[in-house]
C-alpha positions as a printed NumPy array, in Angstrom:
array([[-17.954,   6.666,  13.699],
       [-15.475,   4.115,  15.08 ],
       [-11.97 ,   3.936,  13.868],
       [-11.013,   0.154,  13.685],
       [ -7.72 ,   0.398,  11.839],
       [ -5.23 ,   3.007,  10.728],
       [ -1.916,   2.715,   8.822],
       [ -0.904,   6.161,   7.515],
       [  2.519,   6.821,   5.974],
       [  4.627,  10.029,   6.254],
       [  3.468,  11.259,   2.833],
       [ -0.255,  10.939,   3.994],
       [ -0.891,   7.778,   1.943],
       [ -2.392,   4.852,   3.688],
       [ -5.571,   3.212,   4.751],
       [ -8.15 ,   3.331,   7.49 ],
       [-11.058,   1.02 ,   8.427],
       [-14.018,   2.852,   9.639],
       [-17.203,   1.554,  11.177],
       [-20.278,   3.873,  10.903],
       [-22.546,   3.947,  13.989],
       [-24.967,   6.628,  12.998],
       [-26.592,   7.741,   9.745],
       [-24.611,  11.13 ,   9.948],
       [-21.461,   9.062,   9.679],
       [-22.136,   8.651,   5.989],
       [-21.896,  12.46 ,   5.573],
       [-18.459,  12.387,   7.144],
       [-17.366,   9.537,   4.963],
       [-18.563,  11.381,   1.954],
       [-16.21 ,  14.305,   2.87 ],
       [-13.251,  11.905,   3.383],
       [-13.523,  10.144,   0.134],
       [-11.847,  11.365,  -3.201],
       [-12.016,  10.196,  -6.723],
       [ -9.335,   7.696,  -7.273],
       [ -9.397,   6.323,  -3.689],
       [ -9.971,   2.588,  -3.134],
       [-12.96 ,   1.701,  -1.09 ],
       [-13.476,  -1.896,   0.287],
       [-16.891,  -2.882,   1.589],
       [-18.741,  -6.046,   2.441],
       [-22.029,  -6.672,   0.574],
       [-24.671,  -9.498,   0.257],
       [-25.379, -10.766,  -3.274],
       [-28.272, -13.116,  -4.302],
       [-27.007, -16.053,  -6.144],
       [-29.441, -18.286,  -8.252],
       [-28.623, -21.905,  -9.022],
       [-30.364, -24.206, -11.417],
       [-30.293, -28.057, -10.674],
       [-30.21 , -30.744, -13.254],
       [-34.002, -31.168, -12.818],
       [-34.626, -27.52 , -13.688],
       [-35.555, -26.371, -10.26 ],
       [-34.204, -22.958,  -9.241],
       [-32.848, -22.215,  -5.859],
       [-31.248, -19.032,  -4.485],
       [-28.935, -18.194,  -1.712],
       [-27.366, -15.009,  -0.215],
       [-23.634, -14.851,  -0.347],
       [-21.488, -12.236,   1.486],
       [-18.746, -10.942,  -0.647],
       [-16.284,  -8.056,  -0.323],
       [-15.739,  -5.526,  -3.109],
       [-12.648,  -3.321,  -3.532],
       [-13.596,  -0.469,  -5.869],
       [-11.63 ,   2.396,  -7.318],
       [-13.809,   5.402,  -6.825],
       [-15.072,   7.151,  -9.98 ],
       [-18.007,   9.106,  -8.582],
       [-19.282,  10.001,  -5.147],
       [-22.823,  11.036,  -4.31 ],
       [-24.545,  11.698,  -0.95 ],
       [-28.395,  11.661,  -0.557],
       [-29.055,  13.861,   2.465],
       [-32.66 ,  12.85 ,   2.59 ],
       [-31.863,   9.207,   3.126],
       [-28.35 ,   9.657,   4.616],
       [-27.044,   7.229,   2.001],
       [-23.592,   7.357,   0.339],
       [-23.39 ,   6.06 ,  -3.216],
       [-20.147,   5.266,  -4.701],
       [-19.553,   4.252,  -8.338],
       [-16.331,   2.635,  -9.55 ],
       [-14.593,  -0.346, -11.034],
       [-13.809,  -3.499,  -8.969],
       [-10.03 ,  -3.742,  -8.717],
       [ -9.53 ,  -6.929,  -6.705],
       [-10.794, -10.443,  -6.614],
       [-13.494, -10.929,  -3.892],
       [-12.374, -11.608,  -0.338],
       [-14.186, -13.726,   2.171],
       [-13.798, -11.062,   4.897],
       [-11.712,  -8.117,   6.059],
       [ -8.534,  -9.545,   7.35 ],
       [ -8.31 ,  -7.129,  10.342],
       [-11.951,  -7.326,  11.204],
       [-12.211, -11.004,  12.06 ],
       [-12.685, -11.47 ,  15.744]])
C-alpha cells in the first residue's frame, strides 16, 4: 500500500490518503478503520437520462463519496472491503491532493 498523504495531529487525530496496490492491502485497511471514521472514496455511477422524445441514454459519472463509517466487513475469499455508512459531504469532483 502506498501512503500518498499524511496529516496527523499530536492527539492522533488527522487524515491519511492510501492507495492500495495489492489485494492484501484491503485487509490492512480493514484493520485501520474504526466505526465513526470518515472514509472518502471515488466511485463510478451510471446515470440515465431521458430526452424529450422519450429515448433513454446512460453515461458513467465519477463521483467522490465521504462516508461516516457505521459497519465494516472484510470478505477474505474475495479480498474485498465493504463499508456501510451515511454520506456526510456533497460530492467532490476529485481528491484535491491526488490531482497530478
